[in-house]
C-alpha cells in the first residue's frame, strides 16, 4: 500500500478529552482519477485511536448498493498497534456504475465508525467520522463518434474464441464410464444380480451319483439307508428347507418340474419313513426295491436338468 | 374293559373314541380343529393346557365343551387379583346356627374324583396362587386339613387373555414349564365358520351349546391307563431320537446350528429354557399324535405338529428380544425345522 496517496487527512483538533480519543482519520486511494464505468474503486481508511479503544464492527457500513451508481462491494478491517495508539485500517472496495459522457468528479460518501473502550466501571464510546472523498471518472467513448455508413460498424468485432481440445475430455469421460461399470459390477456381485446369481447346484444329480457308488456297497441295508438319505438331501437342497413326507404337496406346488414323479416321490418318502422310523430298512426295501429307487433318482435328476 | 383283547385292539378302540370326542367338541366349537386336536393330544398325554388368545374367541367355550365331553368331576375358578391360595382349598362362612364353618373349596370339594380343574384368567391371580397350582400340576397332590389329597385323574386347563396387562401377573417360568402346551387361539379365518358364529343362534347361547354335546364320550377314569399304554405302544426309532436331540440343540443354540434370522444376534437370542422336562413332554405329545394318526411309530411330522405349542413357551429369550417374542419364537421354530435334517 506504499503507492497509496492520501486523499484526505483529517487531524482532529485537540480541544477536549473526548475528541482526543480519535487521533487521525485518513482516507487513501491508489489514484483519484482514471476510472471508467464498471471499475473497482479501492480505498483505505486509516483511523488512529487511543490505546484501549476497539472498533465496534456493527458500526461499519454494510456491503451493498450505496447509490444508483455506486456499490460497496467489499469491506475488510485490519487492526494494528502504532506506538502508544491503535491503528484501524478499513479496506473498502467500491464499484462505479456511473456512465459519464465527460470527465467529472464524483463524491463517495463518508461514514462514521464507533469505537469502544470497556473498563470495569463501564464503557466509553467515541465516533470517528470517515470523510467523503472525490475521484474523477472518464467516459468510455467519444461523445459524438465519426459517422459510419453501416450502423453495424459502430459495434466492435466479436472476440475470437480459442478452439478447445476435446480429446482429454473424451478420455476422462471414458475413464469415468469404466469406473461406473466396475462399480455396477461390484454392486451386481454383492446383490447377486444377473450372472452373479448363485447357480443352483444339481442336488438330485449328486444324489444319483452317490446312489451309483452305493450300488456296489456290500451292506445292502446300510447302502439303502444312505441312498434314501442322499435323496432326502436332494429334496432338501432343491427346496431350501427340510422336506418331510407331509410336505410333499407343498414341494410339488413350489417345484412343478417334479410333478410327473409325484407318485415316485410319495413312495420314496413312505419308504424313508419305514426305513428310519418304522419297522426298518428291510421293510422299506420290500416296499420300494433298489432298482425302482435308482430309476426314480434317474428320473429326478433328468427333471432337474430339464428344469 | 375286555381282558381277552390285545393291547393293540384296545388302542384302536380308544382311537375311535378319541375321534368321537373330537367330533363332539368340534360340533360345538367350529373352526378350531387344530386347537381341538391339540387338546385331545394333551388329554391323552396327561398334560395341563394353557389357552391363550384374544377376548371372545371361544377359549372358555372350548374348555367347557372338552370338560363336558370328557366327563368326570369338573371345577372352575375365576382368577382375580385378591384371590388367595386358601380360596381354592377351603371356604369359611357362618352357618344358620351362627357357628363358623370351614368347608372344602373348589379343589377339594370333589376330592379325588376331580378330573378337570379349569382356571379362568389365570394371569389375574397372584403368584401365591400360581405357587399352589404348581404343586397341584406337578404332583397332582395337595396338603390340606392335615392330610394329603391325591388327584390321579386331574388335568388343569387354564386360560389367559393376552390383550390386557394391567393388574395381571405373569406366570412364573416354573409354572409355565409345567403346562404341557400353550395353545394360542384365534378366531376362525374361514368365512363359513365366521358367518355361522355370528348369525347361527345356536352359537349365541353357550350353555345350550355345551349342553348339546354328548356327555362323557370318553371314560375319564380309564384315560391314565390308556395314556400309559400309548407311551409304551408307540415306538421311537434311533433316527427320531437323533432328530429330537438335534432339534433341541438347535433351539437352545441356534447360532451354532447355522440358523440366521435377519437383524438378530443369534448367539445372544436364546437365554435358556427348553428344559429336559419340556423335551420329554414333546415326545409324549408326539407319541399321542402318532397314535391318533394310526401309526405305531413316531415320525418327524408328529414332532413338528406339536412342537410350537409344547416348546415355544419354554424358550426364554434375552430381555432385548423378549418384547418381540410373539414373532421371533415362531420364526425360530420354523428355522429349526428348516435346518435340522430329519432322517
XYZ file of C-alpha atoms in Angstrom:
650
model
C 0.000 0.000 0.000
C 3.016 2.217 -0.381
C 1.615 3.540 -3.701
C -1.400 4.983 -1.957
C -1.675 8.671 -1.800
C -3.601 10.401 0.922
C -6.807 11.729 -0.487
C -7.983 13.397 2.638
C -6.430 13.722 6.017
C -8.347 14.912 8.982
C -6.401 15.863 12.044
C -8.704 16.354 14.864
C -8.232 19.366 16.944
C -7.022 18.503 20.351
C -9.622 20.590 22.032
C -11.115 18.257 24.581
C -10.536 14.942 26.211
C -13.392 13.314 24.317
C -12.133 14.199 20.865
C -8.589 13.254 21.713
C -9.609 9.618 21.728
C -9.646 9.557 17.900
C -6.341 10.982 16.787
C -6.384 10.944 12.990
C -8.626 9.772 10.182
C -7.041 9.423 6.748
C -8.518 8.149 3.500
C -6.023 6.842 0.929
C -6.633 5.606 -2.600
C -4.229 4.317 -5.311
C -5.290 7.154 -7.573
C -8.013 9.744 -7.638
C -8.681 9.721 -11.393
C -8.667 7.476 -14.458
C -11.721 5.414 -13.538
C -14.280 4.303 -16.113
C -17.697 2.634 -15.981
C -17.558 -0.646 -14.048
C -14.143 -0.073 -12.449
C -13.494 -1.167 -8.900
C -12.553 1.835 -6.799
C -10.361 0.828 -3.909
C -9.712 2.980 -0.891
C -8.345 2.556 2.561
C -9.362 4.460 5.642
C -6.732 4.646 8.376
C -8.042 5.607 11.784
C -5.689 6.053 14.700
C -7.314 5.866 18.115
C -6.068 5.832 21.673
C -4.943 2.535 23.010
C -7.775 0.645 24.678
C -10.344 1.552 22.079
C -11.666 -1.199 19.891
C -13.705 -0.970 16.762
C -17.383 -1.825 17.025
C -17.769 -3.889 13.932
C -21.507 -3.389 13.874
C -20.943 0.295 13.130
C -19.114 -0.439 9.865
C -21.071 0.205 6.665
C -22.767 -2.834 5.112
C -21.634 -4.090 1.734
C -24.334 -3.348 -0.849
C -25.639 -0.547 -3.047
C -24.907 2.937 -1.726
C -26.385 4.970 -4.568
C -27.816 4.272 -8.004
C -24.287 4.479 -9.419
C -22.219 3.128 -6.563
C -21.953 -0.239 -4.823
C -19.817 -1.086 -1.821
C -18.530 -4.486 -2.874
C -16.267 -5.481 -0.048
C -15.024 -4.269 3.295
C -12.131 -5.642 5.323
C -10.590 -4.423 8.580
C -7.050 -4.756 9.906
C -6.099 -3.591 13.363
C -2.522 -2.971 14.465
C -0.599 -1.176 17.175
C 1.029 2.114 16.197
C 3.256 3.312 19.034
C 1.059 4.176 22.014
C -2.013 4.243 19.826
C -4.025 1.810 17.846
C -4.423 1.917 14.089
C -7.552 0.591 12.434
C -7.295 0.204 8.688
C -10.511 -0.317 6.707
C -10.079 -1.579 3.143
C -13.011 -0.553 1.024
C -13.800 -1.746 -2.493
C -16.455 0.228 -4.356
C -17.683 -0.306 -7.866
C -18.613 2.585 -10.053
C -21.590 2.310 -12.426
C -21.714 5.957 -13.472
C -21.748 6.155 -17.315
C -20.018 9.500 -17.746
C -20.037 11.444 -21.019
C -17.246 13.732 -19.883
C -14.565 13.591 -17.238
C -16.144 14.535 -13.925
C -15.543 14.274 -10.222
C -17.816 12.108 -8.124
C -18.011 12.001 -4.395
C -18.007 8.815 -2.367
C -19.986 9.483 0.803
C -18.325 9.358 4.164
C -19.427 7.282 7.142
C -18.961 7.127 10.859
C -17.472 4.253 12.836
C -17.776 3.769 16.560
C -15.015 2.792 18.943
C -15.490 1.498 22.425
C -13.287 1.343 25.465
C -14.602 -1.054 28.047
C -13.410 -0.947 31.640
C -14.620 -2.280 34.936
C -16.527 0.955 35.553
C -18.346 0.990 32.243
C -17.791 1.596 28.573
C -16.768 4.778 26.778
C -17.627 5.140 23.126
C -16.357 7.586 20.579
C -17.087 8.123 16.922
C -14.625 8.613 14.094
C -16.065 10.304 11.020
C -14.543 8.965 7.792
C -14.972 11.927 5.435
C -16.427 11.843 1.961
C -13.806 11.926 -0.817
C -13.797 12.552 -4.518
C -12.463 10.742 -7.549
C -12.645 11.571 -11.218
C -14.186 9.306 -13.801
C -13.705 9.366 -17.565
C -16.040 8.424 -20.426
C -15.562 5.156 -22.299
C -16.084 6.583 -25.777
C -16.327 9.809 -27.705
C -19.434 11.829 -27.193
C -20.006 12.191 -30.942
C -18.268 9.415 -32.884
C -17.409 9.912 -36.614
C -20.280 8.969 -38.870
C -20.277 5.419 -40.299
C -22.278 4.209 -43.226
C -23.116 0.859 -41.781
C -24.545 1.154 -38.275
C -23.035 -2.270 -37.503
C -19.609 -0.680 -37.809
C -20.254 1.125 -34.528
C -20.065 -2.304 -32.915
C -16.731 -3.771 -32.082
C -15.894 -7.007 -33.816
C -16.557 -10.236 -31.878
C -13.680 -11.602 -29.910
C -12.209 -14.840 -31.143
C -12.572 -17.929 -29.021
C -9.711 -20.403 -28.828
C -10.578 -23.916 -30.035
C -10.797 -26.349 -27.095
C -9.088 -29.695 -27.459
C -11.852 -32.229 -26.585
C -9.647 -35.319 -26.658
C -8.743 -35.223 -22.919
C -12.434 -34.747 -22.087
C -13.297 -37.854 -24.060
C -10.586 -39.749 -22.252
C -11.889 -38.562 -18.906
C -15.486 -39.431 -19.790
C -14.376 -42.889 -20.905
C -12.463 -43.388 -17.652
C -15.473 -42.390 -15.556
C -17.751 -44.688 -17.549
C -15.341 -47.572 -16.998
C -15.262 -46.819 -13.260
C -19.065 -46.675 -13.156
C -19.271 -50.031 -14.918
C -16.822 -51.536 -12.467
C -18.832 -50.162 -9.539
C -22.038 -51.543 -11.049
C -20.329 -54.897 -11.461
C -19.350 -54.860 -7.793
C -22.934 -53.954 -6.819
C -24.348 -56.702 -9.026
C -21.979 -59.188 -7.404
C -22.977 -58.017 -3.943
C -26.688 -58.229 -4.767
C -26.292 -61.447 -6.763
C -27.881 -59.936 -9.862
C -27.748 -61.386 -13.340
C -24.670 -63.521 -13.967
C -23.712 -63.411 -10.307
C -26.868 -65.231 -9.243
C -25.625 -68.285 -7.444
C -26.042 -71.192 -9.784
C -28.112 -73.786 -8.100
C -26.203 -77.000 -7.897
C -27.802 -80.185 -9.108
C -28.645 -81.925 -5.841
C -30.530 -84.794 -7.493
C -27.619 -85.277 -9.892
C -25.304 -85.564 -6.886
C -27.771 -87.949 -5.219
C -27.821 -90.136 -8.354
C -24.017 -90.203 -8.392
C -23.849 -91.332 -4.764
C -26.569 -93.942 -5.468
C -24.394 -95.422 -8.231
C -21.484 -95.510 -5.809
C -23.648 -97.138 -3.106
C -24.926 -99.803 -5.514
C -21.531 -101.514 -5.235
C -21.602 -101.460 -1.411
C -21.624 -104.922 0.259
C -24.015 -103.979 3.123
C -27.317 -103.668 1.292
C -29.371 -102.318 4.226
C -26.860 -99.586 5.130
C -26.471 -98.676 1.468
C -30.242 -98.424 1.123
C -30.395 -96.085 4.136
C -27.582 -93.949 2.738
C -29.303 -93.817 -0.646
C -32.529 -92.620 0.974
C -30.539 -90.049 2.912
C -28.853 -88.863 -0.315
C -32.250 -88.409 -1.967
C -33.519 -86.600 1.145
C -30.591 -84.191 0.896
C -31.504 -83.707 -2.765
C -35.077 -82.796 -1.820
C -33.871 -80.518 0.983
C -31.373 -78.711 -1.247
C -33.936 -78.293 -4.026
C -36.491 -76.766 -1.656
C -34.073 -74.864 0.584
C -35.652 -76.430 3.684
C -36.167 -79.854 5.185
C -38.888 -81.711 3.314
C -40.866 -84.204 5.401
C -43.351 -86.670 3.988
C -46.310 -84.407 4.771
C -44.642 -81.521 2.915
C -44.764 -83.272 -0.458
C -47.837 -81.410 -1.837
C -46.210 -78.093 -0.967
C -42.945 -79.196 -2.529
C -44.684 -80.174 -5.773
C -46.537 -76.847 -5.817
C -43.254 -74.961 -5.478
C -41.368 -77.146 -7.974
C -43.757 -78.142 -10.753
C -40.914 -79.813 -12.687
C -41.175 -82.827 -10.371
C -44.940 -83.240 -10.628
C -44.746 -86.176 -13.069
C -42.762 -88.032 -10.387
C -45.273 -87.295 -7.605
C -46.128 -90.973 -7.138
C -42.451 -91.910 -7.086
C -41.670 -89.233 -4.514
C -44.600 -90.395 -2.379
C -43.238 -93.955 -2.461
C -39.762 -92.651 -1.649
C -40.937 -90.717 1.418
C -43.096 -93.629 2.567
C -40.107 -95.963 2.203
C -37.933 -93.499 4.115
C -40.480 -93.490 6.954
C -40.446 -97.276 7.040
C -36.661 -97.393 6.928
C -35.822 -94.765 9.504
C -38.805 -94.513 11.819
C -40.783 -97.707 11.277
C -40.009 -101.411 11.002
C -36.590 -100.919 9.379
C -34.727 -100.895 6.051
C -35.807 -104.411 5.147
C -39.495 -103.427 5.095
C -38.627 -100.297 3.137
C -36.721 -102.327 0.562
C -39.702 -104.559 0.119
C -41.917 -101.501 -0.451
C -39.502 -99.735 -2.809
C -36.830 -102.088 -4.190
C -33.416 -100.751 -5.149
C -33.935 -100.778 -8.967
C -37.091 -98.667 -8.557
C -35.238 -96.330 -6.213
C -32.421 -95.879 -8.707
C -34.882 -95.379 -11.568
C -36.634 -92.707 -9.503
C -33.314 -90.991 -8.799
C -32.535 -91.065 -12.531
C -35.910 -89.534 -13.389
C -35.498 -86.840 -10.713
C -32.017 -85.967 -11.992
C -33.404 -85.745 -15.541
C -36.278 -83.496 -14.385
C -33.753 -81.352 -12.577
C -31.642 -80.938 -15.715
C -34.743 -80.029 -17.709
C -35.978 -77.505 -15.144
C -62.501 -103.385 29.591
C -62.295 -106.721 27.866
C -59.368 -108.667 29.265
C -59.020 -111.008 26.330
C -58.465 -108.294 23.793
C -54.912 -107.451 22.898
C -53.389 -104.074 23.779
C -53.379 -103.081 20.111
C -57.098 -103.631 19.758
C -57.669 -101.586 22.886
C -55.633 -98.749 21.465
C -57.633 -98.945 18.230
C -60.920 -98.746 20.137
C -59.689 -95.786 22.053
C -58.531 -94.111 18.863
C -62.102 -94.326 17.607
C -63.325 -92.926 20.911
C -60.863 -90.065 20.579
C -62.246 -89.402 17.098
C -65.790 -89.300 18.519
C -64.584 -86.951 21.220
C -63.024 -84.605 18.668
C -66.184 -84.633 16.569
C -68.360 -83.963 19.625
C -66.293 -80.962 20.653
C -65.911 -79.826 17.044
C -69.692 -79.764 16.679
C -69.925 -77.063 19.297
C -66.678 -75.175 18.670
C -66.360 -74.524 14.972
C -63.232 -73.568 13.089
C -60.882 -74.662 15.860
C -59.885 -78.062 14.537
C -56.233 -77.532 15.379
C -56.906 -76.412 18.965
C -59.270 -79.372 19.476
C -56.696 -81.793 18.088
C -54.027 -80.349 20.395
C -56.369 -80.551 23.400
C -57.096 -84.190 22.554
C -53.368 -84.836 22.402
C -52.969 -83.121 25.780
C -55.721 -85.231 27.325
C -54.116 -88.474 26.195
C -50.647 -87.223 27.138
C -51.986 -86.357 30.625
C -50.689 -82.815 30.309
C -52.026 -79.498 31.543
C -53.013 -76.914 28.999
C -52.873 -73.143 28.941
C -55.058 -71.498 26.329
C -54.081 -68.072 25.210
C -55.845 -65.750 22.876
C -57.935 -62.731 22.240
C -61.110 -61.896 24.095
C -64.170 -63.756 22.853
C -62.523 -66.277 20.548
C -64.059 -69.159 22.489
C -61.359 -70.211 24.920
C -63.782 -70.790 27.760
C -66.386 -72.374 25.493
C -63.801 -74.799 24.145
C -62.663 -75.802 27.619
C -66.236 -76.229 28.838
C -67.022 -78.343 25.787
C -63.958 -80.502 26.423
C -64.869 -80.840 30.091
C -68.374 -81.993 29.197
C -67.259 -84.465 26.559
C -64.581 -85.831 28.853
C -66.847 -86.279 31.854
C -65.703 -86.620 35.435
C -65.871 -84.042 38.157
C -65.282 -80.545 36.969
C -64.446 -77.431 38.956
C -63.925 -73.953 37.774
C -62.494 -70.809 39.354
C -62.004 -67.316 38.055
C -58.673 -65.675 38.696
C -58.863 -62.343 40.495
C -56.310 -60.045 41.936
C -57.432 -60.654 45.529
C -57.638 -64.432 45.245
C -55.525 -66.298 47.778
C -54.404 -69.934 47.672
C -56.710 -70.699 50.587
C -59.693 -69.636 48.478
C -59.056 -72.697 46.347
C -58.742 -75.045 49.293
C -61.444 -74.082 51.764
C -64.436 -71.903 52.174
C -65.426 -70.314 55.501
C -68.819 -68.985 56.415
C -71.257 -68.556 59.257
C -73.893 -71.261 59.210
C -77.571 -70.803 60.045
C -76.935 -71.779 63.652
C -74.492 -68.865 63.911
C -71.397 -71.033 64.159
C -68.441 -70.666 61.837
C -67.958 -73.444 59.340
C -64.992 -74.422 57.212
C -65.756 -76.442 54.129
C -63.582 -77.706 51.289
C -63.069 -75.224 48.486
C -63.219 -75.817 44.722
C -60.128 -78.022 44.548
C -61.072 -80.318 47.419
C -64.863 -80.308 47.071
C -64.958 -83.211 44.612
C -61.954 -84.727 46.364
C -60.008 -87.332 44.443
C -62.594 -87.670 41.701
C -61.672 -84.272 40.252
C -60.790 -84.728 36.620
C -60.770 -81.214 35.231
C -59.796 -78.118 37.109
C -60.464 -75.122 34.995
C -58.682 -71.909 35.911
C -60.142 -68.988 34.047
C -57.998 -65.867 33.529
C -55.069 -67.404 35.336
C -52.882 -64.340 34.933
C -55.231 -62.290 37.081
C -54.353 -64.410 40.114
C -51.373 -63.597 42.291
C -48.112 -65.564 42.341
C -49.161 -67.198 45.635
C -51.993 -68.895 43.768
C -49.630 -69.854 40.948
C -47.384 -71.490 43.550
C -50.232 -73.653 44.838
C -51.107 -74.561 41.297
C -47.512 -75.528 40.670
C -47.679 -78.387 43.121
C -51.153 -79.356 42.027
C -49.966 -79.627 38.437
C -46.591 -81.224 39.025
C -47.511 -83.761 41.678
C -51.294 -83.923 41.362
C -51.444 -83.683 45.140
C -52.226 -81.141 47.826
C -51.847 -80.970 51.601
C -54.874 -79.610 53.447
C -56.780 -80.322 56.657
C -53.782 -82.270 57.957
C -53.838 -84.847 55.218
C -52.648 -85.284 51.686
C -55.102 -85.303 48.813
C -54.271 -87.047 45.551
C -55.928 -86.328 42.249
C -54.874 -89.127 39.917
C -57.138 -88.012 37.065
C -56.591 -84.310 37.425
C -55.940 -82.179 34.436
C -55.564 -78.403 34.757
C -56.900 -76.248 31.979
C -56.184 -72.576 32.250
C -56.825 -69.651 30.006
C -55.292 -66.275 29.752
C -56.167 -63.355 27.583
C -53.206 -61.669 26.069
C -54.776 -58.263 25.495
C -54.617 -56.740 28.928
C -51.513 -56.251 31.003
C -52.879 -54.161 33.866
C -53.474 -55.932 37.171
C -52.132 -59.177 35.793
C -49.281 -61.338 36.984
C -47.039 -63.087 34.510
C -46.874 -66.788 35.233
C -43.506 -67.766 36.703
C -41.252 -69.767 34.409
C -41.558 -72.817 36.639
C -45.348 -72.761 36.365
C -45.278 -72.311 32.611
C -42.869 -75.196 32.281
C -45.400 -77.477 33.955
C -48.009 -76.844 31.310
C -47.723 -79.395 28.553
C -48.937 -76.956 25.959
C -49.670 -73.317 25.490
C -52.219 -73.190 22.729
C -52.759 -69.886 21.013
C -56.354 -69.482 19.873
C -57.505 -67.181 17.141
C -60.948 -66.533 15.748
C -61.615 -68.830 12.769
C -60.431 -67.400 9.480
C -62.746 -69.101 7.002
C -65.833 -67.160 6.005
C -68.167 -70.135 6.540
C -67.308 -70.559 10.222
C -67.353 -66.816 10.809
C -70.814 -66.493 9.310
C -72.069 -69.392 11.387
C -70.567 -67.996 14.594
C -72.141 -64.610 14.084
C -75.541 -65.498 12.626
C -76.372 -69.011 13.822
C -78.353 -68.581 17.066
C -77.021 -71.972 18.204
C -73.684 -70.311 18.987
C -75.175 -67.418 20.906
C -76.240 -69.304 24.000
C -73.139 -71.048 25.313
C -74.992 -73.048 27.969
C -77.357 -74.690 25.493
C -74.488 -75.227 23.091
C -72.456 -77.044 25.733
C -75.498 -78.991 26.898
C -75.923 -80.239 23.312
C -72.600 -82.055 23.396
C -72.707 -85.798 24.116
C -71.589 -86.072 27.705
C -68.812 -88.390 28.727
C -67.737 -89.587 25.313
C -64.554 -90.780 26.964
C -64.239 -92.701 30.193
C -62.136 -90.245 32.109
C -61.063 -92.718 34.758
C -59.512 -95.007 32.156
C -57.502 -92.315 30.443
C -54.390 -92.505 32.660
C -54.097 -96.204 31.840
C -54.591 -95.584 28.136
C -52.051 -92.783 28.238
C -49.513 -95.203 29.698
C -50.371 -97.787 27.052
C -49.868 -95.214 24.296
C -46.479 -94.202 25.638
C -45.395 -97.841 25.706
C -47.081 -98.813 22.477
C -45.669 -96.140 20.170
C -42.087 -96.803 19.148
C -39.420 -94.166 18.712
C -36.639 -95.245 16.359
C -32.996 -94.215 16.908
C -33.362 -91.881 13.916
C -36.196 -89.996 15.627
C -34.215 -89.837 18.857
C -31.319 -88.245 16.962
C -33.775 -85.892 15.292
C -35.355 -84.713 18.564
C -31.973 -84.169 20.191
C -30.875 -82.250 17.095
C -33.987 -80.044 17.294
C -33.387 -79.439 20.982
C -29.772 -78.443 20.394
C -30.710 -76.151 17.510
C -33.439 -74.484 19.587
C -31.146 -73.750 22.511
C -28.075 -72.822 20.446
C -29.466 -71.587 17.127
C -26.241 -69.736 16.262
C -24.052 -72.812 16.226
C -26.737 -74.800 14.384
C -26.330 -72.367 11.491
C -29.700 -70.631 11.921
C -29.770 -66.998 10.904
C -32.697 -64.643 11.428
C -32.485 -61.187 9.861
C -31.416 -58.470 12.271
C -30.901 -60.809 15.243
C -27.683 -61.640 17.044
C -28.176 -65.406 17.063
C -25.529 -66.014 19.717
C -27.439 -63.772 22.141
C -31.028 -64.631 21.202
C -31.876 -67.571 23.453
C -31.096 -67.210 27.113
C -32.201 -70.633 28.241
C -35.187 -72.813 28.822
C -36.224 -75.757 26.670
C -35.898 -77.960 29.760
C -35.437 -81.740 29.609
C -38.952 -81.976 31.063
C -40.122 -79.913 28.105
C -38.459 -82.187 25.560
C -39.864 -85.243 27.358
C -43.319 -83.620 27.140
C -42.671 -83.025 23.441
C -42.035 -86.698 22.795
C -45.032 -87.676 24.924
C -47.337 -85.398 22.952
C -45.815 -86.524 19.639
C -46.455 -90.169 20.539
C -50.109 -89.376 21.188
C -50.309 -87.686 17.829
C -48.751 -90.716 16.129
C -51.377 -92.869 17.853
C -54.204 -90.562 16.755
C -52.863 -90.747 13.180
C -52.998 -94.550 13.399
C -49.267 -95.212 13.403
C -47.268 -97.348 15.792
C -44.101 -95.377 15.426
C -43.122 -91.731 15.625
C -42.311 -89.733 12.508
C -40.801 -86.220 12.347
C -44.196 -84.797 11.385
C -45.534 -85.817 14.808
C -42.786 -83.817 16.471
C -43.364 -80.873 14.186
C -47.138 -80.852 14.701
C -46.876 -80.342 18.466
C -43.537 -78.528 18.656
C -44.676 -74.860 18.712
C -47.324 -75.444 21.377
C -45.136 -77.628 23.567
C -41.771 -75.906 23.194
C -42.326 -72.240 22.331
C -43.316 -71.159 25.838
C -40.314 -72.927 27.353
C -37.759 -70.883 25.423
C -36.526 -67.835 27.281
C -35.145 -65.055 25.156
C -32.698 -62.327 26.080
C -34.624 -59.351 27.537
C -33.831 -57.263 24.440
C -35.768 -59.691 22.270
C -38.470 -60.593 24.797
C -40.810 -57.849 23.576
C -40.729 -59.316 20.069
C -41.337 -62.838 21.354
C -44.631 -63.255 19.511
C -42.869 -63.032 16.132
C -39.377 -64.264 16.999
C -40.198 -67.604 18.593
C -42.398 -68.913 15.742
C -39.701 -67.810 13.283
C -37.090 -69.589 15.346
C -39.187 -72.772 15.486
C -39.698 -72.694 11.727
C -35.993 -72.104 11.149
C -35.137 -75.015 13.456
C -37.320 -77.349 11.381
C -35.876 -75.946 8.153
C -32.353 -76.622 9.384
C -32.268 -79.934 11.259
C -32.201 -82.899 8.857
C -34.954 -85.408 9.572
C -33.538 -88.824 8.661
